mmCIF file of C-alpha atoms and ligand atoms in Angstrom:
data_model
loop_
_atom_site.group_PDB
_atom_site.id
_atom_site.type_symbol
_atom_site.label_atom_id
_atom_site.label_comp_id
_atom_site.label_asym_id
_atom_site.label_seq_id
_atom_site.Cartn_x
_atom_site.Cartn_y
_atom_site.Cartn_z
ATOM 1 C CA MET A 1 -56.994 42.437 -59.873
ATOM 2 C CA ARG A 2 -59.974 44.141 -61.464
ATOM 3 C CA LEU A 3 -60.068 47.819 -62.405
ATOM 4 C CA PRO A 4 -61.806 49.632 -59.544
ATOM 5 C CA ILE A 5 -65.379 50.545 -60.415
ATOM 6 C CA PHE A 6 -64.939 54.177 -59.399
ATOM 7 C CA LEU A 7 -62.150 54.470 -61.943
ATOM 8 C CA LEU A 8 -64.353 53.211 -64.733
ATOM 9 C CA ALA A 9 -67.067 55.571 -63.598
ATOM 10 C CA ALA A 10 -64.707 58.534 -63.745
ATOM 11 C CA LEU A 11 -63.599 57.947 -67.326
ATOM 12 C CA PRO A 12 -66.723 58.861 -69.302
ATOM 13 C CA TRP A 13 -67.468 62.063 -67.455
ATOM 14 C CA ALA A 14 -68.102 64.642 -70.127
ATOM 15 C CA ALA A 15 -67.545 68.317 -69.727
ATOM 16 C CA PRO A 16 -69.658 70.946 -71.405
ATOM 17 C CA LEU A 17 -68.294 72.394 -74.633
ATOM 18 C CA GLY A 18 -66.028 75.345 -73.941
ATOM 19 C CA ALA A 19 -65.085 74.264 -70.421
ATOM 20 C CA GLN A 20 -61.534 75.078 -69.426
ATOM 21 C CA ALA A 21 -59.014 72.269 -69.362
ATOM 22 C CA ALA A 22 -55.676 72.708 -67.602
ATOM 23 C CA VAL A 23 -52.260 71.125 -67.769
ATOM 24 C CA ARG A 24 -50.177 70.540 -64.663
ATOM 25 C CA LEU A 25 -46.436 69.992 -64.466
ATOM 26 C CA SER A 26 -44.840 69.331 -61.096
ATOM 27 C CA ALA A 27 -41.658 68.074 -59.505
ATOM 28 C CA GLY A 28 -40.904 66.875 -56.025
ATOM 29 C CA ALA A 29 -40.116 63.767 -54.054
ATOM 30 C CA THR A 30 -41.783 60.501 -53.098
ATOM 31 C CA TYR A 31 -41.296 58.433 -49.946
ATOM 32 C CA SER A 32 -42.315 54.783 -50.093
ATOM 33 C CA SER A 33 -42.822 52.285 -47.328
ATOM 34 C CA ALA A 34 -41.113 48.895 -47.703
ATOM 35 C CA LEU A 35 -41.864 46.833 -50.802
ATOM 36 C CA ILE A 36 -41.024 43.765 -48.741
ATOM 37 C CA ASP A 37 -40.828 43.289 -44.993
ATOM 38 C CA ASP A 38 -39.502 39.740 -44.733
ATOM 39 C CA GLY A 39 -40.068 38.531 -41.205
ATOM 40 C CA VAL A 40 -38.182 35.248 -41.726
ATOM 41 C CA LEU A 41 -35.013 36.772 -43.179
ATOM 42 C CA SER A 42 -35.268 39.981 -41.080
ATOM 43 C CA THR A 43 -34.878 42.065 -44.218
ATOM 44 C CA LYS A 44 -36.723 45.060 -45.594
ATOM 45 C CA LEU A 45 -36.505 46.286 -49.161
ATOM 46 C CA ARG A 46 -37.462 49.936 -49.412
ATOM 47 C CA PRO A 47 -37.043 52.459 -52.232
ATOM 48 C CA ALA A 48 -34.942 55.447 -51.253
ATOM 49 C CA ILE A 49 -36.693 58.819 -51.384
ATOM 50 C CA ALA A 50 -37.240 59.303 -55.097
ATOM 51 C CA PRO A 51 -37.048 62.464 -57.205
ATOM 52 C CA THR A 52 -40.428 62.714 -58.898
ATOM 53 C CA MET A 53 -41.953 64.373 -61.948
ATOM 54 C CA ALA A 54 -45.675 64.563 -62.665
ATOM 55 C CA LEU A 55 -47.730 65.608 -65.677
ATOM 56 C CA GLY A 56 -51.489 65.899 -65.530
ATOM 57 C CA VAL A 57 -54.460 67.140 -67.488
ATOM 58 C CA SER A 58 -57.593 68.228 -65.657
ATOM 59 C CA TYR A 59 -61.056 68.927 -67.032
ATOM 60 C CA PRO A 60 -64.211 70.246 -65.438
ATOM 61 C CA THR A 61 -66.973 67.701 -65.011
ATOM 62 C CA GLY A 62 -69.829 70.154 -65.332
ATOM 63 C CA LYS A 63 -70.825 73.548 -64.050
ATOM 64 C CA GLY A 64 -69.903 72.630 -60.472
ATOM 65 C CA PRO A 65 -66.506 72.851 -58.777
ATOM 66 C CA TYR A 66 -65.471 69.296 -59.615
ATOM 67 C CA ARG A 67 -62.827 68.221 -62.097
ATOM 68 C CA VAL A 68 -61.419 64.975 -63.382
ATOM 69 C CA LEU A 69 -57.671 64.664 -63.562
ATOM 70 C CA ALA A 70 -55.551 62.236 -65.582
ATOM 71 C CA ASP A 71 -52.081 62.132 -64.130
ATOM 72 C CA VAL A 72 -48.765 60.381 -64.892
ATOM 73 C CA THR A 73 -45.993 60.405 -62.306
ATOM 74 C CA TYR A 74 -42.416 59.217 -62.789
ATOM 75 C CA ALA A 75 -40.120 58.516 -59.850
ATOM 76 C CA ARG A 76 -36.788 56.692 -59.681
ATOM 77 C CA SER A 77 -34.576 55.668 -56.793
ATOM 78 C CA PRO A 78 -32.321 52.818 -55.646
ATOM 79 C CA LEU A 79 -33.616 50.103 -53.357
ATOM 80 C CA ASP A 80 -32.319 50.176 -49.784
ATOM 81 C CA VAL A 81 -31.767 46.798 -48.136
ATOM 82 C CA ILE A 82 -32.307 47.132 -44.398
ATOM 83 C CA THR A 83 -31.489 44.115 -42.253
ATOM 84 C CA SER A 84 -31.702 43.356 -38.572
ATOM 85 C CA ASP A 85 -29.759 40.060 -38.622
ATOM 86 C CA ASN A 86 -26.208 41.468 -38.965
ATOM 87 C CA SER A 87 -26.053 40.697 -42.683
ATOM 88 C CA GLY A 88 -25.445 44.369 -43.372
ATOM 89 C CA HIS A 89 -27.137 47.254 -45.109
ATOM 90 C CA ASP A 90 -26.888 47.721 -48.832
ATOM 91 C CA GLN A 91 -28.321 49.537 -51.804
ATOM 92 C CA LEU A 92 -29.468 47.767 -54.950
ATOM 93 C CA ALA A 93 -29.991 49.030 -58.487
ATOM 94 C CA ALA A 94 -32.556 51.755 -59.090
ATOM 95 C CA VAL A 95 -36.172 51.051 -59.834
ATOM 96 C CA ALA A 96 -38.371 53.513 -61.692
ATOM 97 C CA THR A 97 -42.078 53.743 -61.052
ATOM 98 C CA ILE A 98 -44.587 55.128 -63.508
ATOM 99 C CA THR A 99 -47.925 55.786 -61.868
ATOM 100 C CA THR A 100 -50.962 56.493 -63.999
ATOM 101 C CA LEU A 101 -54.011 57.788 -62.174
ATOM 102 C CA VAL A 102 -57.477 59.068 -62.865
ATOM 103 C CA LEU A 103 -58.627 61.265 -60.015
ATOM 104 C CA ALA A 104 -61.733 63.183 -59.104
ATOM 105 C CA GLU A 105 -61.067 66.574 -57.590
ATOM 106 C CA GLY A 106 -63.236 68.927 -55.591
ATOM 107 C CA PRO A 107 -63.079 71.868 -53.223
ATOM 108 C CA VAL A 108 -62.219 71.736 -49.527
ATOM 109 C CA ARG A 109 -61.891 75.394 -48.566
ATOM 110 C CA GLY A 110 -60.377 78.364 -50.348
ATOM 111 C CA ALA A 111 -57.465 77.308 -52.527
ATOM 112 C CA LEU A 112 -57.405 73.840 -51.030
ATOM 113 C CA ARG A 113 -58.875 70.922 -53.038
ATOM 114 C CA TRP A 114 -59.138 67.186 -52.458
ATOM 115 C CA GLN A 115 -58.279 64.409 -54.917
ATOM 116 C CA ALA A 116 -59.278 60.752 -54.920
ATOM 117 C CA GLY A 117 -59.023 58.037 -57.515
ATOM 118 C CA GLY A 118 -57.050 55.100 -58.715
ATOM 119 C CA GLY A 119 -54.947 53.634 -61.446
ATOM 120 C CA ALA A 120 -51.859 51.516 -61.810
ATOM 121 C CA VAL A 121 -48.217 51.647 -60.778
ATOM 122 C CA PHE A 122 -45.639 50.164 -63.132
ATOM 123 C CA TYR A 123 -42.288 49.098 -61.656
ATOM 124 C CA ARG A 124 -39.413 49.278 -64.151
ATOM 125 C CA PRO A 125 -36.128 47.968 -62.647
ATOM 126 C CA THR A 126 -32.870 49.179 -64.190
ATOM 127 C CA GLU A 127 -31.406 45.710 -63.540
ATOM 128 C CA ARG A 128 -33.069 42.313 -63.382
ATOM 129 C CA GLN A 129 -32.146 41.558 -59.804
ATOM 130 C CA GLY A 130 -33.619 40.083 -56.642
ATOM 131 C CA VAL A 131 -37.377 40.531 -56.417
ATOM 132 C CA PHE A 132 -37.264 42.114 -59.901
ATOM 133 C CA GLN A 133 -35.280 39.294 -61.536
ATOM 134 C CA ASP A 134 -38.233 38.649 -63.859
ATOM 135 C CA GLY A 135 -38.261 42.290 -64.942
ATOM 136 C CA ALA A 136 -41.114 44.766 -64.769
ATOM 137 C CA ALA A 137 -44.201 44.436 -62.598
ATOM 138 C CA HIS A 138 -47.416 46.394 -62.258
ATOM 139 C CA ARG A 139 -50.037 46.740 -59.513
ATOM 140 C CA TRP A 140 -53.359 48.534 -59.157
ATOM 141 C CA VAL A 141 -53.254 51.530 -56.866
ATOM 142 C CA ILE A 142 -55.691 53.794 -55.013
ATOM 143 C CA ALA A 143 -54.718 57.383 -54.360
ATOM 144 C CA GLY A 144 -55.835 60.533 -52.650
ATOM 145 C CA GLY A 145 -54.411 63.916 -51.861
ATOM 146 C CA LEU A 146 -54.729 67.620 -51.409
ATOM 147 C CA THR A 147 -53.767 70.442 -53.735
ATOM 148 C CA TRP A 148 -53.241 74.096 -53.017
ATOM 149 C CA THR A 149 -53.097 76.725 -55.749
ATOM 150 C CA ARG A 150 -52.192 80.361 -55.952
ATOM 151 C CA ALA A 151 -52.588 82.486 -59.070
ATOM 152 C CA LEU A 152 -49.344 83.548 -60.729
ATOM 153 C CA THR A 153 -50.802 85.055 -63.899
ATOM 154 C CA ALA A 154 -54.221 85.163 -65.513
ATOM 155 C CA ALA A 155 -53.633 81.701 -66.996
ATOM 156 C CA MET A 156 -51.188 80.098 -64.612
ATOM 157 C CA ASP A 157 -51.241 78.991 -60.988
ATOM 158 C CA LEU A 158 -48.631 77.838 -58.567
ATOM 159 C CA LEU A 159 -49.620 74.305 -57.597
ATOM 160 C CA VAL A 160 -48.634 72.318 -54.498
ATOM 161 C CA THR A 161 -49.769 68.698 -54.309
ATOM 162 C CA ALA A 162 -49.538 66.327 -51.345
ATOM 163 C CA ARG A 163 -50.515 62.838 -52.346
ATOM 164 C CA VAL A 164 -50.729 59.422 -50.737
ATOM 165 C CA ASP A 165 -51.353 56.157 -52.519
ATOM 166 C CA ALA A 166 -51.539 52.516 -51.577
ATOM 167 C CA HIS A 167 -51.068 49.228 -53.381
ATOM 168 C CA ASN A 168 -50.288 45.603 -52.684
ATOM 169 C CA PHE A 169 -46.822 44.613 -53.870
ATOM 170 C CA THR A 170 -45.677 41.228 -55.087
ATOM 171 C CA THR A 171 -43.777 39.884 -58.085
ATOM 172 C CA ASP A 172 -43.695 36.642 -60.030
ATOM 173 C CA VAL A 173 -40.560 35.403 -58.296
ATOM 174 C CA LEU A 174 -42.008 36.123 -54.849
ATOM 175 C CA GLN A 175 -45.104 34.121 -55.684
ATOM 176 C CA ALA A 176 -43.044 31.309 -57.223
ATOM 177 C CA ARG A 177 -41.035 31.048 -54.015
ATOM 178 C CA GLY A 178 -44.036 30.747 -51.775
ATOM 179 C CA TYR A 179 -44.446 34.303 -50.500
ATOM 180 C CA GLY A 180 -48.110 34.478 -49.628
ATOM 181 C CA GLU A 181 -50.483 37.428 -49.891
ATOM 182 C CA ALA A 182 -48.736 40.686 -50.741
ATOM 183 C CA GLN A 183 -46.990 43.553 -49.022
ATOM 184 C CA SER A 184 -49.149 46.626 -48.530
ATOM 185 C CA VAL A 185 -47.173 49.641 -49.693
ATOM 186 C CA GLN A 186 -47.981 53.274 -49.022
ATOM 187 C CA ARG A 187 -46.284 56.149 -50.800
ATOM 188 C CA PHE A 188 -46.294 59.821 -49.916
ATOM 189 C CA GLY A 189 -45.458 62.458 -52.484
ATOM 190 C CA LEU A 190 -44.957 66.197 -52.222
ATOM 191 C CA LEU A 191 -44.867 68.083 -55.510
ATOM 192 C CA VAL A 192 -44.588 71.723 -56.504
ATOM 193 C CA GLY A 193 -45.394 72.939 -60.003
ATOM 194 C CA VAL A 194 -47.621 74.986 -62.196
ATOM 195 C CA ASN A 195 -51.169 74.643 -63.421
ATOM 196 C CA ARG A 196 -51.693 76.185 -66.853
ATOM 197 C CA ARG A 197 -55.254 76.809 -68.012
ATOM 198 C CA LEU A 198 -55.757 76.134 -71.719
ATOM 199 C CA MET B 1 -65.152 67.447 -43.907
ATOM 200 C CA ARG B 2 -67.360 65.023 -45.791
ATOM 201 C CA ARG B 3 -65.537 66.033 -48.961
ATOM 202 C CA LEU B 4 -62.256 64.810 -47.461
ATOM 203 C CA LEU B 5 -63.536 61.298 -46.870
ATOM 204 C CA PRO B 6 -62.227 59.822 -50.163
ATOM 205 C CA ALA B 7 -58.695 60.947 -49.380
ATOM 206 C CA VAL B 8 -58.935 59.766 -45.793
ATOM 207 C CA GLY B 9 -60.029 56.368 -47.085
ATOM 208 C CA VAL B 10 -56.721 55.971 -48.869
ATOM 209 C CA LEU B 11 -54.806 56.786 -45.712
ATOM 210 C CA VAL B 12 -56.451 54.034 -43.720
ATOM 211 C CA ALA B 13 -55.970 51.355 -46.392
ATOM 212 C CA ALA B 14 -55.132 48.046 -44.724
ATOM 213 C CA CYS B 15 -51.484 47.552 -43.758
ATOM 214 C CA SER B 16 -50.100 44.049 -43.900
ATOM 215 C CA ASN B 17 -46.733 42.424 -44.482
ATOM 216 C CA ILE B 18 -46.093 39.764 -47.057
ATOM 217 C CA ALA B 19 -46.149 36.212 -45.661
ATOM 218 C CA SER B 20 -42.599 34.879 -45.900
ATOM 219 C CA PRO B 21 -42.095 31.154 -46.411
ATOM 220 C CA ALA B 22 -39.955 29.130 -44.016
ATOM 221 C CA VAL B 23 -36.349 28.499 -45.061
ATOM 222 C CA ASN B 24 -35.542 25.130 -43.523
ATOM 223 C CA ASP B 25 -34.778 22.609 -46.269
ATOM 224 C CA ILE B 26 -31.001 22.924 -46.100
ATOM 225 C CA TYR B 27 -27.828 20.852 -45.921
ATOM 226 C CA GLU B 28 -24.587 21.493 -44.054
ATOM 227 C CA TYR B 29 -22.714 24.341 -45.714
ATOM 228 C CA ARG B 30 -19.964 24.896 -43.150
ATOM 229 C CA ALA B 31 -16.478 23.408 -42.995
ATOM 230 C CA PHE B 32 -15.095 21.863 -39.825
ATOM 231 C CA GLU B 33 -11.370 22.126 -39.323
ATOM 232 C CA PHE B 34 -9.401 21.290 -36.170
ATOM 233 C CA GLY B 35 -12.603 21.090 -34.200
ATOM 234 C CA ASP B 36 -13.572 24.570 -35.318
ATOM 235 C CA THR B 37 -16.559 25.651 -37.384
ATOM 236 C CA LEU B 38 -15.908 27.771 -40.467
ATOM 237 C CA ALA B 39 -18.788 29.643 -42.071
ATOM 238 C CA PHE B 40 -18.067 32.105 -44.841
ATOM 239 C CA HIS B 41 -20.105 34.478 -46.930
ATOM 240 C CA TRP B 42 -19.132 37.590 -48.821
ATOM 241 C CA PRO B 43 -19.812 40.720 -46.760
ATOM 242 C CA ARG B 44 -22.072 43.267 -48.411
ATOM 243 C CA GLU B 45 -19.344 45.891 -48.415
ATOM 244 C CA LEU B 46 -17.328 43.717 -50.857
ATOM 245 C CA LEU B 47 -20.165 43.269 -53.333
ATOM 246 C CA PRO B 48 -20.168 42.891 -56.209
ATOM 247 C CA VAL B 49 -17.512 40.192 -56.113
ATOM 248 C CA ARG B 50 -15.049 40.756 -58.969
ATOM 249 C CA ILE B 51 -14.485 37.651 -61.063
ATOM 250 C CA TRP B 52 -11.915 37.340 -63.823
ATOM 251 C CA VAL B 53 -11.953 34.820 -66.635
ATOM 252 C CA ALA B 54 -10.093 35.327 -69.899
ATOM 253 C CA ALA B 55 -12.225 37.066 -72.516
ATOM 254 C CA ASP B 56 -11.487 34.305 -75.032
ATOM 255 C CA SER B 57 -11.808 31.400 -72.622
ATOM 256 C CA PRO B 58 -14.226 28.661 -73.722
ATOM 257 C CA ILE B 59 -15.525 28.451 -70.151
ATOM 258 C CA ARG B 60 -16.459 32.134 -69.905
ATOM 259 C CA PRO B 61 -20.143 31.591 -70.881
ATOM 260 C CA TYR B 62 -20.464 29.019 -68.112
ATOM 261 C CA VAL B 63 -19.065 31.486 -65.590
ATOM 262 C CA VAL B 64 -21.677 34.039 -66.686
ATOM 263 C CA THR B 65 -24.458 31.474 -66.335
ATOM 264 C CA ALA B 66 -23.270 30.283 -62.928
ATOM 265 C CA ILE B 67 -23.060 33.843 -61.572
ATOM 266 C CA SER B 68 -26.562 34.563 -62.834
ATOM 267 C CA ARG B 69 -27.949 31.376 -61.293
ATOM 268 C CA TRP B 70 -26.530 32.075 -57.843
ATOM 269 C CA GLN B 71 -27.443 35.767 -57.924
ATOM 270 C CA ASP B 72 -31.009 34.822 -58.758
ATOM 271 C CA ALA B 73 -31.136 32.462 -55.791
ATOM 272 C CA PHE B 74 -31.338 35.586 -53.631
ATOM 273 C CA LEU B 75 -34.111 38.164 -53.386
ATOM 274 C CA TYR B 76 -32.212 40.924 -51.571
ATOM 275 C CA GLY B 77 -28.890 41.081 -53.425
ATOM 276 C CA GLU B 78 -27.034 39.064 -50.785
ATOM 277 C CA PHE B 79 -24.565 37.825 -53.425
ATOM 278 C CA ARG B 80 -23.685 39.794 -56.524
ATOM 279 C CA ALA B 81 -20.725 39.392 -58.852
ATOM 280 C CA THR B 82 -19.348 41.064 -61.908
ATOM 281 C CA LEU B 83 -16.740 40.076 -64.471
ATOM 282 C CA VAL B 84 -13.636 42.260 -64.561
ATOM 283 C CA ALA B 85 -11.165 42.653 -67.394
ATOM 284 C CA ASP B 86 -7.994 42.766 -65.284
ATOM 285 C CA SER B 87 -7.062 39.723 -63.199
ATOM 286 C CA SER B 88 -4.910 41.895 -60.937
ATOM 287 C CA THR B 89 -8.067 43.481 -59.511
ATOM 288 C CA ALA B 90 -10.074 40.269 -59.232
ATOM 289 C CA ASP B 91 -11.405 38.628 -56.079
ATOM 290 C CA VAL B 92 -11.798 35.331 -57.917
ATOM 291 C CA ILE B 93 -9.643 34.095 -60.795
ATOM 292 C CA VAL B 94 -11.109 31.441 -63.079
ATOM 293 C CA ARG B 95 -8.923 29.387 -65.400
ATOM 294 C CA ASN B 96 -9.556 26.653 -67.953
ATOM 295 C CA THR B 97 -6.624 24.551 -66.658
ATOM 296 C CA PRO B 98 -5.935 22.102 -63.819
ATOM 297 C CA SER B 99 -5.030 23.709 -60.512
ATOM 298 C CA ASP B 100 -1.601 25.277 -60.410
ATOM 299 C CA VAL B 101 -1.836 27.091 -57.097
ATOM 300 C CA GLY B 102 0.168 26.217 -54.045
ATOM 301 C CA GLY B 103 2.148 28.054 -51.496
ATOM 302 C CA VAL B 104 2.046 29.503 -48.064
ATOM 303 C CA LEU B 105 -1.665 29.357 -47.382
ATOM 304 C CA LEU B 106 -3.549 26.197 -46.720
ATOM 305 C CA ARG B 107 -5.179 25.109 -49.942
ATOM 306 C CA ARG B 108 -8.329 23.089 -49.850
ATOM 307 C CA PRO B 109 -9.348 22.236 -53.377
ATOM 308 C CA ILE B 110 -12.951 21.120 -53.425
ATOM 309 C CA LEU B 111 -13.394 18.858 -56.376
ATOM 310 C CA ALA B 112 -16.425 18.241 -58.523
ATOM 311 C CA ARG B 113 -16.280 15.454 -61.018
ATOM 312 C CA ALA B 114 -18.392 14.537 -63.962
ATOM 313 C CA PRO B 115 -17.236 12.130 -66.632
ATOM 314 C CA GLN B 116 -16.032 14.782 -69.074
ATOM 315 C CA CYS B 117 -14.595 17.566 -66.931
ATOM 316 C CA ASN B 118 -13.189 18.500 -63.528
ATOM 317 C CA GLY B 119 -13.597 21.516 -61.323
ATOM 318 C CA GLU B 120 -11.511 22.696 -58.399
ATOM 319 C CA THR B 121 -12.048 25.659 -56.127
ATOM 320 C CA ASP B 122 -9.403 26.981 -53.832
ATOM 321 C CA PRO B 123 -11.146 29.305 -51.390
ATOM 322 C CA SER B 124 -7.776 30.312 -49.898
ATOM 323 C CA LEU B 125 -9.237 29.745 -46.472
ATOM 324 C CA ASP B 126 -6.821 29.577 -43.561
ATOM 325 C CA PRO B 127 -8.608 27.816 -40.670
ATOM 326 C CA SER B 128 -6.071 28.882 -38.059
ATOM 327 C CA SER B 129 -6.498 32.599 -38.688
ATOM 328 C CA LYS B 130 -10.064 32.196 -39.981
ATOM 329 C CA THR B 131 -9.331 34.339 -42.986
ATOM 330 C CA VAL B 132 -9.896 34.119 -46.692
ATOM 331 C CA GLN B 133 -6.917 35.570 -48.506
ATOM 332 C CA LEU B 134 -8.016 36.965 -51.855
ATOM 333 C CA PRO B 135 -7.931 36.112 -54.656
ATOM 334 C CA MET B 136 -9.725 32.791 -54.657
ATOM 335 C CA HIS B 137 -8.926 30.475 -57.538
ATOM 336 C CA LEU B 138 -11.302 28.349 -59.555
ATOM 337 C CA PHE B 139 -10.237 25.823 -62.180
ATOM 338 C CA MET B 140 -12.338 23.900 -64.625
ATOM 339 C CA TYR B 141 -11.000 21.776 -67.460
ATOM 340 C CA ALA B 142 -11.996 18.960 -69.795
ATOM 341 C CA VAL B 143 -10.534 15.531 -69.138
ATOM 342 C CA VAL B 144 -11.436 14.366 -72.622
ATOM 343 C CA SER B 145 -11.374 16.160 -75.959
ATOM 344 C CA ASP B 146 -13.359 19.419 -76.082
ATOM 345 C CA ALA B 147 -15.236 17.872 -79.017
ATOM 346 C CA VAL B 148 -16.905 15.215 -76.857
ATOM 347 C CA PRO B 149 -20.671 15.893 -76.855
ATOM 348 C CA GLY B 150 -21.019 15.890 -73.065
ATOM 349 C CA ILE B 151 -18.580 18.726 -72.437
ATOM 350 C CA PRO B 152 -21.056 21.662 -72.462
ATOM 351 C CA ALA B 153 -23.364 19.957 -69.947
ATOM 352 C CA CYS B 154 -20.413 18.986 -67.766
ATOM 353 C CA TYR B 155 -19.047 22.545 -67.858
ATOM 354 C CA SER B 156 -22.450 23.988 -66.997
ATOM 355 C CA ILE B 157 -22.996 21.692 -64.013
ATOM 356 C CA THR B 158 -19.427 21.912 -62.761
ATOM 357 C CA MET B 159 -19.117 25.691 -62.994
ATOM 358 C CA THR B 160 -22.388 26.181 -61.119
ATOM 359 C CA HIS B 161 -21.090 23.788 -58.456
ATOM 360 C CA GLU B 162 -17.736 25.570 -58.153
ATOM 361 C CA VAL B 163 -19.295 29.029 -57.959
ATOM 362 C CA GLY B 164 -21.432 27.558 -55.174
ATOM 363 C CA HIS B 165 -18.174 27.039 -53.258
ATOM 364 C CA VAL B 166 -17.088 30.573 -54.144
ATOM 365 C CA ILE B 167 -20.239 32.077 -52.617
ATOM 366 C CA GLY B 168 -19.426 30.209 -49.393
ATOM 367 C CA ILE B 169 -20.894 26.715 -49.487
ATOM 368 C CA LEU B 170 -17.851 24.944 -48.091
ATOM 369 C CA ALA B 171 -19.379 21.469 -47.941
ATOM 370 C CA HIS B 172 -21.275 19.101 -50.199
ATOM 371 C CA SER B 173 -24.924 18.204 -50.244
ATOM 372 C CA PRO B 174 -25.762 14.572 -49.469
ATOM 373 C CA HIS B 175 -28.590 14.747 -52.031
ATOM 374 C CA SER B 176 -27.839 13.780 -55.622
ATOM 375 C CA ASP B 177 -30.500 16.160 -56.979
ATOM 376 C CA ASP B 178 -28.611 19.217 -55.698
ATOM 377 C CA VAL B 179 -25.894 20.915 -57.722
ATOM 378 C CA MET B 180 -23.752 20.969 -54.584
ATOM 379 C CA PHE B 181 -23.722 17.160 -54.438
ATOM 380 C CA ALA B 182 -20.094 16.000 -54.470
ATOM 381 C CA ASN B 183 -20.460 14.419 -57.884
ATOM 382 C CA PRO B 184 -23.165 16.666 -59.298
ATOM 383 C CA GLU B 185 -25.555 15.735 -62.065
ATOM 384 C CA PHE B 186 -28.200 18.451 -61.649
ATOM 385 C CA ASP B 187 -27.746 21.383 -64.029
ATOM 386 C CA GLY B 188 -29.186 24.311 -62.126
ATOM 387 C CA ILE B 189 -29.860 25.315 -58.531
ATOM 388 C CA SER B 190 -32.327 23.205 -56.614
ATOM 389 C CA ASP B 191 -34.701 24.612 -54.004
ATOM 390 C CA ARG B 192 -32.487 23.009 -51.359
ATOM 391 C CA ASP B 193 -29.345 24.625 -52.832
ATOM 392 C CA ARG B 194 -31.156 27.963 -52.849
ATOM 393 C CA GLN B 195 -32.426 27.708 -49.296
ATOM 394 C CA THR B 196 -28.981 26.616 -48.103
ATOM 395 C CA ALA B 197 -27.364 29.636 -49.754
ATOM 396 C CA ILE B 198 -29.979 31.978 -48.282
ATOM 397 C CA THR B 199 -29.440 30.503 -44.823
ATOM 398 C CA LEU B 200 -25.691 30.900 -45.196
ATOM 399 C CA TYR B 201 -26.072 34.603 -46.008
ATOM 400 C CA HIS B 202 -28.413 35.268 -43.105
ATOM 401 C CA ARG B 203 -26.224 33.683 -40.443
ATOM 402 C CA PRO B 204 -22.953 35.120 -39.179
ATOM 403 C CA SER B 205 -19.754 34.493 -41.078
ATOM 404 C CA THR B 206 -16.909 33.283 -38.823
ATOM 405 C CA VAL B 207 -14.325 34.083 -41.483
ATOM 406 C CA THR B 208 -12.986 37.476 -42.510
ATOM 407 C CA VAL B 209 -11.798 38.434 -45.975
ATOM 408 C CA THR B 210 -8.384 39.976 -46.504
ATOM 409 C CA GLY B 211 -6.223 40.973 -49.408
ATOM 410 C CA ARG B 212 -8.651 42.734 -51.692
ATOM 411 C CA ARG B 213 -6.663 44.586 -54.324
HETATM 412 ZN ZN1 ZN C 301 -17.475 20.596 -54.613
#
């Protein structure tokens, strides 16, 4: 998969000297749709709702209201096995995801701002098992969201982020065993944190 | 509203499921006793299966390899096993000796033979009550000196075969290139072995497990 063009375009944006960067630290939770929905074996593999931490750095792109944001998100949860063929429900070892994004950000209305961009999601299983028996995997991802801020001090804001992203999931073992195409996965995250202007 | 379009675009990203391959290259895995059909697989609530083999046993590495091979046959954790240190808590006891079990329950040793070693699995399966009484017993032993060059390969093939019985394959493959062939030569798990095991775990078990300690 090639790096999306908009992502490359976002990287070299330069801000004027003296513009105000900001650091964001947030925590919350992420819901993911199924990594696999196996129609032949009537089995879904879905990460449980994952505690999530996010760290980001934002920078103005010019004199306008737009900013570019580089963001790393860490989430970790076990994998739920959901079956509809009487073979039982189960929970497998945890998988961590590290999502790195570059996002453009602009105003919607008032304290509400939009985000859109892309990056990569890295799957790091705690055990080599099942679809992760070959270990880690990574996929390109597109993402968007909304943020809401409220000033706490002269340099710090309360920050609420609602984010959705999408990627196509597959692994080496799935491809080796004849699973065609990929599973489209959507994730929804809700994070609360602070935005500290530097 | 125009400013929201990038975010909305993410929301409407195409949704599609992965295309699963057919699972149909299988052999008979069930046992037929007294006109009845016996199909067994470990229920998820008993996973991981606890397997004991002596810490200093020369066959321990082959047990580890066989467990790993069968676990990796599955994508959704249908079979998982772990080694335990205390045989009194084990679901499966593995010994480097000929079979020494016998007693009240019907014993059905399923033998695998290669020139240098033998394997026997006693699934402790009672066809009249349709129960597996834990622990199961698995035996594997050399029939020649341990120094004979073919022993490691024989142990590897035979242990993988016997653990195949432990996971619930109660019959033998008619194909010589499967590890579950009665007199196996293939050192690994073939696609047909894998698809048979997957089928077994996605069809109902007619046998219940009792006696977990
Ligand atoms: Zn056999």
